[in-house]
PDB file of C-alpha atoms in Angstrom:
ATOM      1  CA  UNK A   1      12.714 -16.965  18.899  1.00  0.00           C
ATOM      2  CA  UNK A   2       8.874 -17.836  19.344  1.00  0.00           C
ATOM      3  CA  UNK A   3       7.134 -17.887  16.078  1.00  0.00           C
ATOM      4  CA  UNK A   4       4.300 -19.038  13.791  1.00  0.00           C
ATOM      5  CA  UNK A   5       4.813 -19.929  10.088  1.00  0.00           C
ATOM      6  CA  UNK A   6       1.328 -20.355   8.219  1.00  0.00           C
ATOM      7  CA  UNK A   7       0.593 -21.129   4.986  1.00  0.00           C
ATOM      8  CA  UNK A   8       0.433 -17.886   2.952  1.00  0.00           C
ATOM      9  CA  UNK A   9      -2.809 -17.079   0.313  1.00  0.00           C
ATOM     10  CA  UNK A  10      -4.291 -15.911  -0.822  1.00  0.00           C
ATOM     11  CA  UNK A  11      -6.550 -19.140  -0.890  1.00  0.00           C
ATOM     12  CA  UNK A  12      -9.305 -19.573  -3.053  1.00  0.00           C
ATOM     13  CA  UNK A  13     -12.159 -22.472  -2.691  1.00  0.00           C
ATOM     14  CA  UNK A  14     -15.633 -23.538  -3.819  1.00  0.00           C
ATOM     15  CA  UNK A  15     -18.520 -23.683  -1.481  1.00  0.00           C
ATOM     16  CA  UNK A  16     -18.505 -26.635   0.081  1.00  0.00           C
ATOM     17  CA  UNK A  17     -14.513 -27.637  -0.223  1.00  0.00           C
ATOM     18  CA  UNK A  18     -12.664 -29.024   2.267  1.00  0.00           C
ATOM     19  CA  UNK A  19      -9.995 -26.722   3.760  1.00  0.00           C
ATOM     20  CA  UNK A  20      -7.113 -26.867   5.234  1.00  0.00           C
ATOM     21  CA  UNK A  21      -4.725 -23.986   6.161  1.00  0.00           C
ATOM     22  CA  UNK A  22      -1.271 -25.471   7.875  1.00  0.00           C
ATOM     23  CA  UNK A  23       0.280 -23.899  10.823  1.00  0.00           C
ATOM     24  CA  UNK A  24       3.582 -24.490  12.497  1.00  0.00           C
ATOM     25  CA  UNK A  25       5.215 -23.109  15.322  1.00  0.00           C
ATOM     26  CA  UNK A  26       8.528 -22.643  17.154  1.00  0.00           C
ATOM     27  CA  UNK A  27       8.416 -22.327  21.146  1.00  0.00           C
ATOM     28  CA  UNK A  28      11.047 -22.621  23.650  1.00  0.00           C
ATOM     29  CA  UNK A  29       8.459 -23.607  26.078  1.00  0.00           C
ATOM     30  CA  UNK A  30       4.972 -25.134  26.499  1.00  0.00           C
ATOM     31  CA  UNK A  31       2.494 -22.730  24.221  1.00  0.00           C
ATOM     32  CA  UNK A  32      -1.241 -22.246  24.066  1.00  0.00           C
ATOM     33  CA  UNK A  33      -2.191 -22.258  20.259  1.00  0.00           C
ATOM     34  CA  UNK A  34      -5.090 -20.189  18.552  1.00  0.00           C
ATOM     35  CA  UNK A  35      -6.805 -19.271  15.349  1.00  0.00           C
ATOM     36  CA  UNK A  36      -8.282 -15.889  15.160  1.00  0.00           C
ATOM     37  CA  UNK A  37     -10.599 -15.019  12.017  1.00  0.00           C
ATOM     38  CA  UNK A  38     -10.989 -11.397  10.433  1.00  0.00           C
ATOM     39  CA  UNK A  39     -13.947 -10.721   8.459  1.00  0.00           C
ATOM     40  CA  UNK A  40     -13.490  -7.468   6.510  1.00  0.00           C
ATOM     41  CA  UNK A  41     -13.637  -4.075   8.390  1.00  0.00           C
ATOM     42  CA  UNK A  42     -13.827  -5.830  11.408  1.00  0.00           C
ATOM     43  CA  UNK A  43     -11.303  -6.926  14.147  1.00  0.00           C
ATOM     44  CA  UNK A  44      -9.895  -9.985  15.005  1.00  0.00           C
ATOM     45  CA  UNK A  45     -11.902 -12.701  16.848  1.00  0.00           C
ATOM     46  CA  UNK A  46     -10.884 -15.626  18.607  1.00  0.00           C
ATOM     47  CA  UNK A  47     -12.157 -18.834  16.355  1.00  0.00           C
ATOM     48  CA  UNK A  48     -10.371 -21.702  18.353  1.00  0.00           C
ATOM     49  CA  UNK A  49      -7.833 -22.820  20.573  1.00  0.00           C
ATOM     50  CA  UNK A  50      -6.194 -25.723  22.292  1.00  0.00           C
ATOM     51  CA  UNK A  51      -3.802 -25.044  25.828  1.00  0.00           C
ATOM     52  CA  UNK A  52      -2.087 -28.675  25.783  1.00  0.00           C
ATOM     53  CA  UNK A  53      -0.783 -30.980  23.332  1.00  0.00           C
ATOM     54  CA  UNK A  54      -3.364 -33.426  21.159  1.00  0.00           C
ATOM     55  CA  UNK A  55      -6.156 -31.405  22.222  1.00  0.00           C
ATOM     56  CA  UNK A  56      -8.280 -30.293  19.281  1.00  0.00           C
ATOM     57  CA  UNK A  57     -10.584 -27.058  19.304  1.00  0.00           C
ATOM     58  CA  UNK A  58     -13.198 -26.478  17.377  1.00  0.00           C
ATOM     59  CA  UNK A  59     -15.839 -24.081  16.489  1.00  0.00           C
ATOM     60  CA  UNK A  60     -18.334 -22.952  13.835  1.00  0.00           C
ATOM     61  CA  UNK A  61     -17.060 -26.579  11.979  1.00  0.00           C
ATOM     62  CA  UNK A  62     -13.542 -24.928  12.454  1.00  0.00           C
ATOM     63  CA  UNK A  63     -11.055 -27.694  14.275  1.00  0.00           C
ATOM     64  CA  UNK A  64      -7.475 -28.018  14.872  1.00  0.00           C
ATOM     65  CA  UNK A  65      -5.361 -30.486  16.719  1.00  0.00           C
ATOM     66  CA  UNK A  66      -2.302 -29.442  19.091  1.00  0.00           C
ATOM     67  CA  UNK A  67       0.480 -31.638  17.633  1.00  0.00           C
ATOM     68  CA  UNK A  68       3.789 -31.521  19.466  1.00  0.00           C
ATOM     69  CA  UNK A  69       5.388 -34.203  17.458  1.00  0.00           C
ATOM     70  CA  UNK A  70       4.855 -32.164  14.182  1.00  0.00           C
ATOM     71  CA  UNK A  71       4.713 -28.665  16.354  1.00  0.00           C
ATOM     72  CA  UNK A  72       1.310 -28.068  14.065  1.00  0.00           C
ATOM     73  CA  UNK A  73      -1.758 -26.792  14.792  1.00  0.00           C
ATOM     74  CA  UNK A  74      -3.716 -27.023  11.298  1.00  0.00           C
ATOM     75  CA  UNK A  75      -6.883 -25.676  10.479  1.00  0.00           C
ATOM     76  CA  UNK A  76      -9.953 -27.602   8.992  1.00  0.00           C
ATOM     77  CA  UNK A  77     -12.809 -27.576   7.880  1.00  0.00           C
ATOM     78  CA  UNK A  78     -15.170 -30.167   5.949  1.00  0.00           C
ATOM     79  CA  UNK A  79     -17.861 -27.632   4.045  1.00  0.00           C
ATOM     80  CA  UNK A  80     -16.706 -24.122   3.673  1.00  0.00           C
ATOM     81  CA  UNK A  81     -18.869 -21.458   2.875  1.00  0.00           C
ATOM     82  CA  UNK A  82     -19.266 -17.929   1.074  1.00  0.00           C
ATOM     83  CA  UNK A  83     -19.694 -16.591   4.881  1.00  0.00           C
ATOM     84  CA  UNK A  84     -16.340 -17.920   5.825  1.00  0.00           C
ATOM     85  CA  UNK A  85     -13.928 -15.671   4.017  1.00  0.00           C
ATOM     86  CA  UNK A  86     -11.815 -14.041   5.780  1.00  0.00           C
ATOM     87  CA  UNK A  87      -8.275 -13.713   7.065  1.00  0.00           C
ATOM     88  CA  UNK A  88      -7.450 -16.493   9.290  1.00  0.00           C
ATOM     89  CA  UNK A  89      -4.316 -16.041  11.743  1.00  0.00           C
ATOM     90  CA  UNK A  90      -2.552 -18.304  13.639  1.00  0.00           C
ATOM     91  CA  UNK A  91      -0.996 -17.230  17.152  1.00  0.00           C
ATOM     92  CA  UNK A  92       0.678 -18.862  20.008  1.00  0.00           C
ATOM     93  CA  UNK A  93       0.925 -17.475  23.733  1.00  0.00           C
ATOM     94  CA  UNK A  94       3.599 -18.568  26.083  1.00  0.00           C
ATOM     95  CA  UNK A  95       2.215 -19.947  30.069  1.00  0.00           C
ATOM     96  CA  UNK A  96       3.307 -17.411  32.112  1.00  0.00           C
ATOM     97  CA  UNK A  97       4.702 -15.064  29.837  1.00  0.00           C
ATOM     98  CA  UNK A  98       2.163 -11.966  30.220  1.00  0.00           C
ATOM     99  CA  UNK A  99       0.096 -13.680  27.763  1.00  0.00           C
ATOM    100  CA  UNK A 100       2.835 -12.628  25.073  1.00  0.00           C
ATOM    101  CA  UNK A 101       0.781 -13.700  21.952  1.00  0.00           C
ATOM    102  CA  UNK A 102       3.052 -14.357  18.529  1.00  0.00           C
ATOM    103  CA  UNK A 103       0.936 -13.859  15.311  1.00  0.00           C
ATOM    104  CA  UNK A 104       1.462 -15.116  11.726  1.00  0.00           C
ATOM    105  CA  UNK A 105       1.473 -13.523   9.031  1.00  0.00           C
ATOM    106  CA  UNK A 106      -2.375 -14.506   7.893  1.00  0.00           C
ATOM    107  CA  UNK A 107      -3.992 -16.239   5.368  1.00  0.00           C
ATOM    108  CA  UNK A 108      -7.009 -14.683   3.398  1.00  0.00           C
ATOM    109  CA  UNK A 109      -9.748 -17.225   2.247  1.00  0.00           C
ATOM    110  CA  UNK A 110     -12.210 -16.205  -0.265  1.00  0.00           C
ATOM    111  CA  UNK A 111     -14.857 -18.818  -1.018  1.00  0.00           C
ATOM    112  CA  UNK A 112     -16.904 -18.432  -4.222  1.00  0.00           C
ATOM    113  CA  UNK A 113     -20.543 -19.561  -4.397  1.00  0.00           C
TER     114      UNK A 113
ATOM    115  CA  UNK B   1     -21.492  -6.696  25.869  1.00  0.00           C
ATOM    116  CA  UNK B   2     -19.538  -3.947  24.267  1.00  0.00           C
ATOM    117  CA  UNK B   3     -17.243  -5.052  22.329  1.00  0.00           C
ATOM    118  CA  UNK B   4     -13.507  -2.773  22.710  1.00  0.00           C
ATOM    119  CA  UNK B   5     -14.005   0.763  20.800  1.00  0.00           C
ATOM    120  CA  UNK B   6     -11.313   2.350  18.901  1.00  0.00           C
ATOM    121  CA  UNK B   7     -11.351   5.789  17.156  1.00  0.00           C
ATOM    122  CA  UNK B   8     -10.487   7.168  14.943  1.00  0.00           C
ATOM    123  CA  UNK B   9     -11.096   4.499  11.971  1.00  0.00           C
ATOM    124  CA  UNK B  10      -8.872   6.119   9.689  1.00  0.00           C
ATOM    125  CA  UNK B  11      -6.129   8.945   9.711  1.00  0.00           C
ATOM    126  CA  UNK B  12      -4.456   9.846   6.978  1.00  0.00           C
ATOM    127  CA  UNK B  13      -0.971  12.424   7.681  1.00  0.00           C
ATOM    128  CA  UNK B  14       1.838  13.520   6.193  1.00  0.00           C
ATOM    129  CA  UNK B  15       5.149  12.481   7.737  1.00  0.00           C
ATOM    130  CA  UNK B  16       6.631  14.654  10.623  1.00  0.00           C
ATOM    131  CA  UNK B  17       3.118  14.836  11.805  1.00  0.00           C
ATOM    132  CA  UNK B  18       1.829  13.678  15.109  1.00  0.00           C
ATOM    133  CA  UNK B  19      -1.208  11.343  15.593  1.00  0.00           C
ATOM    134  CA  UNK B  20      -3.413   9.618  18.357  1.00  0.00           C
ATOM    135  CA  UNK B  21      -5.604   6.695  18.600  1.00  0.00           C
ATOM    136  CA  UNK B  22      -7.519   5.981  21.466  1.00  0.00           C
ATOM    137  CA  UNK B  23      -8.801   2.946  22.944  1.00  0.00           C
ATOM    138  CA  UNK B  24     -11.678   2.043  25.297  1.00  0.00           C
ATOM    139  CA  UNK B  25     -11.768  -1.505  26.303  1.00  0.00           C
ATOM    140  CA  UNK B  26     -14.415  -3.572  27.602  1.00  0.00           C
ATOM    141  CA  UNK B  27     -15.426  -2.580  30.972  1.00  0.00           C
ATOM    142  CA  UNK B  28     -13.652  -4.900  33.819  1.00  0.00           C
ATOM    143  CA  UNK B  29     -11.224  -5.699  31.540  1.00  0.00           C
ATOM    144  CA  UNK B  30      -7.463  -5.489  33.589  1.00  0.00           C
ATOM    145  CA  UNK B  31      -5.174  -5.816  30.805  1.00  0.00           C
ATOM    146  CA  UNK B  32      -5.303  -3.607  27.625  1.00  0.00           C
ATOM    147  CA  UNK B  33      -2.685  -4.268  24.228  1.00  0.00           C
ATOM    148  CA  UNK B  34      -1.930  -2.343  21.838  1.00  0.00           C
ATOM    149  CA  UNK B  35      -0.959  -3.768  18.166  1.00  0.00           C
ATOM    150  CA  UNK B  36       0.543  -2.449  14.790  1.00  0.00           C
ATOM    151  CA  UNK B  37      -0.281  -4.677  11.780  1.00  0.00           C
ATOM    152  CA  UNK B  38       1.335  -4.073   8.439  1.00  0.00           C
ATOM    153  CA  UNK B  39      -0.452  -4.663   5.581  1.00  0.00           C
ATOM    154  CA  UNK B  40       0.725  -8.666   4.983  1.00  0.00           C
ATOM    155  CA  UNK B  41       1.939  -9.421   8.385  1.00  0.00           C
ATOM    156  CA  UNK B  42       0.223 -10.456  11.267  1.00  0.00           C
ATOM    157  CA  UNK B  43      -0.184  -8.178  14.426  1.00  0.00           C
ATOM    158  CA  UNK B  44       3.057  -7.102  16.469  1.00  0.00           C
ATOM    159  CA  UNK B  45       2.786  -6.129  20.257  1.00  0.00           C
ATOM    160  CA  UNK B  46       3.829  -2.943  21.123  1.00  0.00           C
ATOM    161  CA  UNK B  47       2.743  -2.114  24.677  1.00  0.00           C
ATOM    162  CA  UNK B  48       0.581  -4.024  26.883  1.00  0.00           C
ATOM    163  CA  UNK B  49      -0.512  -2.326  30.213  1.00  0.00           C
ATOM    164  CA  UNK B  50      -2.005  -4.186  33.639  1.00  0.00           C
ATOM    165  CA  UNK B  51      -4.323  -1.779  34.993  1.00  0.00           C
ATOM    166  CA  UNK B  52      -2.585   1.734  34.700  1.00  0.00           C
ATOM    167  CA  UNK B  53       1.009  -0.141  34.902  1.00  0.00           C
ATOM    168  CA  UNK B  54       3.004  -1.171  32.202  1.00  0.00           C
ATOM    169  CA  UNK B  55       3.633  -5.121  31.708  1.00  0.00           C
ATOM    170  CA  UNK B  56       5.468  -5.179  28.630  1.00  0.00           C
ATOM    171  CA  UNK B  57       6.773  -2.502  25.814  1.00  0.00           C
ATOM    172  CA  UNK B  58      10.051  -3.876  24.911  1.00  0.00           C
ATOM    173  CA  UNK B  59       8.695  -3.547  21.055  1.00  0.00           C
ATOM    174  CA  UNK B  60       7.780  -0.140  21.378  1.00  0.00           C
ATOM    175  CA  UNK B  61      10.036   2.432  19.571  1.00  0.00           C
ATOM    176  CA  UNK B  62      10.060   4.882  22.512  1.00  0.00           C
ATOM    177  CA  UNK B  63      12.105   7.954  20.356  1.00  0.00           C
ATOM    178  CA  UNK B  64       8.603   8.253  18.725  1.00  0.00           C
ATOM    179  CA  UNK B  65       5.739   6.204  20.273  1.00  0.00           C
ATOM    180  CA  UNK B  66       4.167   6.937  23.151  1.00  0.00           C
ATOM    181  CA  UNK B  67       1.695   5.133  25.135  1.00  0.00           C
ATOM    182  CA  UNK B  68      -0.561   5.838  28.520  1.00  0.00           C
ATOM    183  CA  UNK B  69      -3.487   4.208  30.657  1.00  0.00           C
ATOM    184  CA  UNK B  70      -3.962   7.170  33.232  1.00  0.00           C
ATOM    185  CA  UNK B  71      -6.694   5.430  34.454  1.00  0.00           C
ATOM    186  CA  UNK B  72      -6.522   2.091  33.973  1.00  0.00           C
ATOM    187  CA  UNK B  73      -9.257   2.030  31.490  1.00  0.00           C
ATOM    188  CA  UNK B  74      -9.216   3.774  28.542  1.00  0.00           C
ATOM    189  CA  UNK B  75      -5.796   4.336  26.709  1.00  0.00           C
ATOM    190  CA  UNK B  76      -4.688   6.735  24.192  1.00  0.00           C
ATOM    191  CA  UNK B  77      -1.219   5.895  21.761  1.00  0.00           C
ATOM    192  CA  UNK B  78       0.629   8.652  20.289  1.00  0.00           C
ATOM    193  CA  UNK B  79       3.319   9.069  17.423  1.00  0.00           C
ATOM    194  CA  UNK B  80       5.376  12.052  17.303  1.00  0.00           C
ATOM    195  CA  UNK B  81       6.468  12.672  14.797  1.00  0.00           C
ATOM    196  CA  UNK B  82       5.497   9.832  12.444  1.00  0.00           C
ATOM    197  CA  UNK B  83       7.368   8.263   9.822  1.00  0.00           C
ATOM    198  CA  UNK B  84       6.230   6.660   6.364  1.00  0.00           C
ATOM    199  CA  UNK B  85       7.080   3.092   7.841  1.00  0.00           C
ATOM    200  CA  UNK B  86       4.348   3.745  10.310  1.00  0.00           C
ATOM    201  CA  UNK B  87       1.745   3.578   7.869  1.00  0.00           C
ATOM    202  CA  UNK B  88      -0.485   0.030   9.476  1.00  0.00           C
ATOM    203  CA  UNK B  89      -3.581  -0.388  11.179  1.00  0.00           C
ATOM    204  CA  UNK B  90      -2.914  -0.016  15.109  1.00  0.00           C
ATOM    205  CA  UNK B  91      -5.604  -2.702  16.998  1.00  0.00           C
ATOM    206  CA  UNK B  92      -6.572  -2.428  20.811  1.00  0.00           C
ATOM    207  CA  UNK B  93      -7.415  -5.787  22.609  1.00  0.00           C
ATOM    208  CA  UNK B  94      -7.860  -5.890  26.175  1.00  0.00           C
ATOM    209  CA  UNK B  95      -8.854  -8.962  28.327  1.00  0.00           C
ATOM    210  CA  UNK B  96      -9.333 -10.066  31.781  1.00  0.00           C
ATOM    211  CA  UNK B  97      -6.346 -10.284  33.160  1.00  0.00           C
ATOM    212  CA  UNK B  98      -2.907 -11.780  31.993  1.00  0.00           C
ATOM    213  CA  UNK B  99      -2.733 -15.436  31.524  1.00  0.00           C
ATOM    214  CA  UNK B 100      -2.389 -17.202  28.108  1.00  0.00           C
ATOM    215  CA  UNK B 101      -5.453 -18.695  29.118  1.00  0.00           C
ATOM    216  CA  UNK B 102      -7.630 -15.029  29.037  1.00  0.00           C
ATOM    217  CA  UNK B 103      -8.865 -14.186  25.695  1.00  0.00           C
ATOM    218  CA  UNK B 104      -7.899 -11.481  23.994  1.00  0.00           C
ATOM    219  CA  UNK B 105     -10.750  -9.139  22.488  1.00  0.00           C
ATOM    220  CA  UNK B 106      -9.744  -6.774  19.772  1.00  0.00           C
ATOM    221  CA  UNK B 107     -11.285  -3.651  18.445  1.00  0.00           C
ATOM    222  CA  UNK B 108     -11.731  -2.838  14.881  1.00  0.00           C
ATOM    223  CA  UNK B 109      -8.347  -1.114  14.826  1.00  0.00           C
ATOM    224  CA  UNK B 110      -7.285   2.428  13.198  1.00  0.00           C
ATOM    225  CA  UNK B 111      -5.972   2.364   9.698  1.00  0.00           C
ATOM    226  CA  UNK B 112      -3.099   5.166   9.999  1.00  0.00           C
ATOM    227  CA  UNK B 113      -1.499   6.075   6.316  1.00  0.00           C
ATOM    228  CA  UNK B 114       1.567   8.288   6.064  1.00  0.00           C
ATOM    229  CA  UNK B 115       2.072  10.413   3.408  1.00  0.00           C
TER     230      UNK B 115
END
């Protein structure tokens, strides 16, 4: 079925290290692709997204790139800092499918100063 | 903008007991989810209503879960009687309308434990 496999944590970086957390996905059809971020005691808010293949979203420094070819949709960022950990969860919806979204399982970032 | 309001935070019961979370979403907001999250997983749909009407709740164990938008706005969930497996945090989103283009806004969810 429709699924997301991302890299599992917990992950554990410097301030200002590059990070990357890999996402891939399995879709019968055509899917939108998203990161959502949870910072603790709060809920989950949309970080990025990207509707259509090789188109990259990007927010806060966050990106990720839509690749079909690879069915990816990795997360990066050049400088991370203490303010960025969190849980980070990838998710696909299917077009036309009720806006069925398909989470992964998360990956928690903690970033020391 | 208000963001989508969930209550209780936290419940703690023993098993065989009942429980409800409610859910108000953010006003104008047509489509309302409802999530359970174990602790390690990501979130799993149980119910999504359009409006007062149900869209999807294929994932919903029915023989125990219960779920209602009377008036298409707020919504309340209900287990009856709960089980130890049912220990998660349940998380309300609502957006727009349905369309994988219509972002989803969640609450802060209700941590539910099971004794």
């Amino acid at each position: 079925g429709d699924s997301v496999t991302q890299m599992e944590g917990p992950v554990t970086l410097s301030e200002e290290a590059f990070l990357t957390i890999n996402c891939t996905y399995t879709a019968t059809g055509y899917p939108s692709l998203f990161w959502y971020v949870q910072y603790p005691g709060e809920g989950l808010q949309l970080l990025l997204k990207a509707t259509k293949a090789d188109d990259k979203g990007s927010n806060k420094g966050f990106e990720a790139t839509y690749r079909k070819e690879t069915t990816s949709f990795h997360l990066e960022k050049g400088s991370v800092q203490v303010s960025d950990s969190a849980v980070y969860f990838c998710a696909l919806s299917l077009r036309g499918n009720n806006n069925d979204m398909r989470f992964g399982a998360g990956t928690r970032l903690t970033v020391k100063p | 903008e208000a963001g989508v309001a969930q209550s209780p935070r936290y419940k703690i019961i023993e098993k065989r007991q009942s429980v409800a979370f409610w859910c108000n979403p953010i006003s104008g907001h047509a489509t309302l989810y409802w999530y359970q999250q174990i602790l390690g997983q990501g979130p799993k749909l149980l119910i999504q209503f359009q409006n007062n009407g149900v869209v999807d709740d294929s994932q919903l164990p029915k023989d125990r879960f219960s779920a209602e938008r009377l008036k298409g706005v707020d919504s309340t969930l209900k287990i009856q009687p709960a089980k130890l497996e049912d220990s998660a945090v349940y998380l309300c989103a609502s957006s727009l309308d349905v369309g994988s283009y219509n972002e989803q806004f969640f609450g802060p969810g209700t941590r539910l434990t099971v004794l």
